[in-house]
Amino acid sequence: MRRLFPVSDLTADAHDREWGLDELADAYAYPAGDGSWLRANMVTSLDGAAQHGGRSQPLSSDTDMRIFGTLRALADAVVVGAETVRQEGYRPARAREVFAERREAAGQGPAPAIAVVSASLELDFGLPLFSSPLVPTLVLTGAAAAPERLAAARKAGVEVVVAGDGPGVEPARAVRALAERGLRRLLTEGGPRMLGQFIAAGVLDEMCLTVSPKLTAGDAQRIAGGPSVAVPERFALASLLEEAGFLFARYRRI
């Protein structure tokens, strides 16, 4: 049974209710407006692990995956790091009939584009993510990326987007470059290093965080890595969903 605790009243008179995909889509709708909006969707164990055995799936649940699918269905583009593509076995986003009318009304294509962030471009461009996507996959890299890897990507028909002056991607430029292609409703699913870069650059607008009621120990990464910010940035709780001990929180930049 699912419980929703509205932000206006987190504890009083909370009641059980079933959530359909349309209700989830309404609950997680992007804010209105013409500007870009970058949200992250991550899962963490009770002791702070973002992965177990190198993957996030062991921390997940059926409801977590339904929210995962809903967030993808609302996005123009899913931004993901190259290492996560390799570890999680990323495939192209698929069209889902239940969201087709909603996407058409929002002026979106049948499925979100996948935008892979990679400095090295050490990617297998023969994988279905690149060779047979429903919506063309983008690769974001820096101007100093290896010419032979750039040539390999373009030979495979992959659209390469330069979003940095060095070998890597600059987060703010990545957001702008995607917006220039009409991709404003953005979702990132990690990995932790890339999310840390987005946080440090101050471009993350919203965090959707699943707290899994599991303990892993070990030395797994947190949901965000890299250098710490000088001053922690405060976000406000927008909604909180609970099921079977899993918490599904949504925080927005204040």
Short mmCIF file of N, CA, C and O in Angstrom, two decimals, residues 4-7 10 19 23-31 37 39-42 67 71 74 205-211 235-241 247-253:
data_model
loop_
_atom_site.label_atom_id
_atom_site.label_comp_id
_atom_site.label_asym_id
_atom_site.label_seq_id
_atom_site.Cartn_x
_atom_site.Cartn_y
_atom_site.Cartn_z
N LEU A 4 1.17 8.76 0.66
CA LEU A 4 1.72 10.04 0.24
C LEU A 4 1.59 11.01 1.40
O LEU A 4 0.51 11.18 1.95
N PHE A 5 2.70 11.62 1.76
CA PHE A 5 2.69 12.61 2.82
C PHE A 5 2.94 13.97 2.18
O PHE A 5 4.07 14.29 1.81
N PRO A 6 1.90 14.79 1.99
CA PRO A 6 2.10 16.09 1.37
C PRO A 6 3.04 16.94 2.22
O PRO A 6 3.07 16.83 3.43
N VAL A 7 3.79 17.80 1.56
CA VAL A 7 4.73 18.65 2.27
C VAL A 7 4.02 19.55 3.27
O VAL A 7 4.54 19.84 4.33
N LEU A 10 3.17 16.66 6.87
CA LEU A 10 3.95 15.45 6.72
C LEU A 10 3.49 14.32 7.65
O LEU A 10 3.79 13.17 7.39
N TRP A 19 -1.56 4.57 -6.27
CA TRP A 19 -1.12 5.55 -7.26
C TRP A 19 -1.02 4.89 -8.63
O TRP A 19 -0.29 3.91 -8.80
N GLU A 23 -1.34 9.47 -12.11
CA GLU A 23 -1.19 10.22 -10.86
C GLU A 23 0.28 10.49 -10.56
O GLU A 23 0.64 11.59 -10.12
N LEU A 24 1.13 9.50 -10.81
CA LEU A 24 2.56 9.72 -10.61
C LEU A 24 3.08 10.79 -11.56
O LEU A 24 3.89 11.64 -11.18
N ALA A 25 2.62 10.74 -12.80
CA ALA A 25 3.05 11.75 -13.79
C ALA A 25 2.62 13.15 -13.36
O ALA A 25 3.37 14.12 -13.53
N ASP A 26 1.42 13.28 -12.81
CA ASP A 26 0.98 14.59 -12.30
C ASP A 26 1.82 15.02 -11.11
O ASP A 26 2.20 16.19 -10.99
N ALA A 27 2.11 14.07 -10.22
CA ALA A 27 2.87 14.40 -9.02
C ALA A 27 4.29 14.83 -9.34
O ALA A 27 4.87 15.67 -8.64
N TYR A 28 4.87 14.27 -10.39
CA TYR A 28 6.26 14.56 -10.75
C TYR A 28 6.37 15.48 -11.97
O TYR A 28 7.44 15.55 -12.59
N ALA A 29 5.31 16.18 -12.31
CA ALA A 29 5.34 17.05 -13.49
C ALA A 29 6.42 18.10 -13.37
O ALA A 29 6.70 18.63 -12.28
N TYR A 30 7.04 18.42 -14.49
CA TYR A 30 8.02 19.51 -14.52
C TYR A 30 7.31 20.84 -14.31
O TYR A 30 6.15 21.00 -14.70
N PRO A 31 7.97 21.81 -13.71
CA PRO A 31 7.35 23.12 -13.55
C PRO A 31 7.11 23.79 -14.90
O PRO A 31 7.85 23.55 -15.86
N TRP A 37 15.16 22.71 -16.86
CA TRP A 37 14.98 22.19 -15.51
C TRP A 37 15.67 20.83 -15.45
O TRP A 37 15.32 19.91 -16.17
N ARG A 39 16.60 17.63 -13.22
CA ARG A 39 16.33 16.86 -12.01
C ARG A 39 17.19 15.59 -12.04
O ARG A 39 17.54 15.08 -13.10
N ALA A 40 17.53 15.13 -10.85
CA ALA A 40 18.26 13.87 -10.72
C ALA A 40 17.35 12.84 -10.09
O ALA A 40 16.47 13.17 -9.29
N ASN A 41 17.55 11.58 -10.44
CA ASN A 41 16.83 10.48 -9.82
C ASN A 41 17.86 9.45 -9.39
O ASN A 41 18.55 8.86 -10.22
N MET A 42 17.98 9.26 -8.07
CA MET A 42 18.98 8.37 -7.52
C MET A 42 18.39 7.54 -6.40
O MET A 42 17.34 7.88 -5.84
N ILE A 67 8.43 4.62 -10.68
CA ILE A 67 8.74 6.05 -10.63
C ILE A 67 9.87 6.36 -11.60
O ILE A 67 9.83 7.38 -12.31
N LEU A 71 9.48 9.13 -14.51
CA LEU A 71 10.37 10.28 -14.67
C LEU A 71 10.97 10.31 -16.07
O LEU A 71 11.10 11.38 -16.68
N LEU A 74 8.49 11.66 -18.64
CA LEU A 74 8.22 13.09 -18.58
C LEU A 74 9.37 13.92 -19.17
O LEU A 74 9.19 15.10 -19.44
N ASP A 205 18.43 21.42 -10.32
CA ASP A 205 17.22 22.09 -9.83
C ASP A 205 16.41 21.21 -8.89
O ASP A 205 15.68 21.74 -8.04
N GLU A 206 16.50 19.90 -9.02
CA GLU A 206 15.62 19.01 -8.26
C GLU A 206 16.29 17.67 -8.04
O GLU A 206 16.98 17.15 -8.93
N MET A 207 16.09 17.11 -6.85
CA MET A 207 16.61 15.79 -6.53
C MET A 207 15.45 14.86 -6.18
O MET A 207 14.70 15.13 -5.23
N CYS A 208 15.28 13.80 -6.96
CA CYS A 208 14.32 12.75 -6.63
C CYS A 208 15.14 11.61 -6.05
O CYS A 208 15.96 11.01 -6.75
N LEU A 209 14.93 11.31 -4.78
CA LEU A 209 15.79 10.38 -4.07
C LEU A 209 14.97 9.25 -3.44
O LEU A 209 14.06 9.50 -2.65
N THR A 210 15.31 8.02 -3.81
CA THR A 210 14.73 6.85 -3.17
C THR A 210 15.65 6.40 -2.04
O THR A 210 16.83 6.14 -2.27
N VAL A 211 15.10 6.34 -0.83
CA VAL A 211 15.84 5.80 0.31
C VAL A 211 15.39 4.35 0.51
O VAL A 211 14.24 4.09 0.85
N PHE A 235 18.03 22.57 -0.21
CA PHE A 235 16.87 22.26 -1.03
C PHE A 235 15.65 22.09 -0.12
O PHE A 235 15.79 21.80 1.07
N ALA A 236 14.45 22.27 -0.68
CA ALA A 236 13.22 22.15 0.09
C ALA A 236 12.48 20.88 -0.31
O ALA A 236 12.42 20.53 -1.50
N LEU A 237 11.91 20.20 0.66
CA LEU A 237 11.15 18.98 0.39
C LEU A 237 9.85 19.34 -0.32
O LEU A 237 9.07 20.16 0.16
N ALA A 238 9.61 18.72 -1.48
CA ALA A 238 8.40 18.99 -2.26
C ALA A 238 7.35 17.91 -2.08
O ALA A 238 6.15 18.20 -2.09
N SER A 239 7.76 16.65 -1.92
CA SER A 239 6.80 15.57 -1.68
C SER A 239 7.54 14.37 -1.13
O SER A 239 8.75 14.23 -1.29
N LEU A 240 6.77 13.49 -0.48
CA LEU A 240 7.34 12.29 0.11
C LEU A 240 6.35 11.15 -0.02
O LEU A 240 5.20 11.25 0.42
N LEU A 241 6.79 10.06 -0.66
CA LEU A 241 5.97 8.88 -0.88
C LEU A 241 6.61 7.71 -0.16
O LEU A 241 7.84 7.59 -0.14
N LEU A 247 11.30 5.08 0.93
CA LEU A 247 10.88 6.48 0.90
C LEU A 247 11.26 7.06 -0.45
O LEU A 247 12.39 6.89 -0.92
N PHE A 248 10.31 7.76 -1.07
CA PHE A 248 10.52 8.40 -2.38
C PHE A 248 10.36 9.90 -2.18
O PHE A 248 9.25 10.42 -2.15
N ALA A 249 11.48 10.58 -2.02
CA ALA A 249 11.47 12.00 -1.69
C ALA A 249 11.78 12.83 -2.93
O ALA A 249 12.53 12.40 -3.82
N ARG A 250 11.21 14.02 -2.96
CA ARG A 250 11.48 14.97 -4.05
C ARG A 250 11.83 16.31 -3.43
O ARG A 250 11.03 16.90 -2.69
N TYR A 251 13.02 16.79 -3.71
CA TYR A 251 13.52 18.05 -3.18
C TYR A 251 13.75 19.03 -4.32
O TYR A 251 14.25 18.65 -5.39
N ARG A 252 13.42 20.30 -4.10
CA ARG A 252 13.65 21.33 -5.11
C ARG A 252 14.52 22.45 -4.55
O ARG A 252 14.47 22.75 -3.35
N ARG A 253 15.31 23.03 -5.46
CA ARG A 253 16.16 24.15 -5.06
C ARG A 253 15.32 25.28 -4.47
O ARG A 253 14.26 25.62 -5.02
#
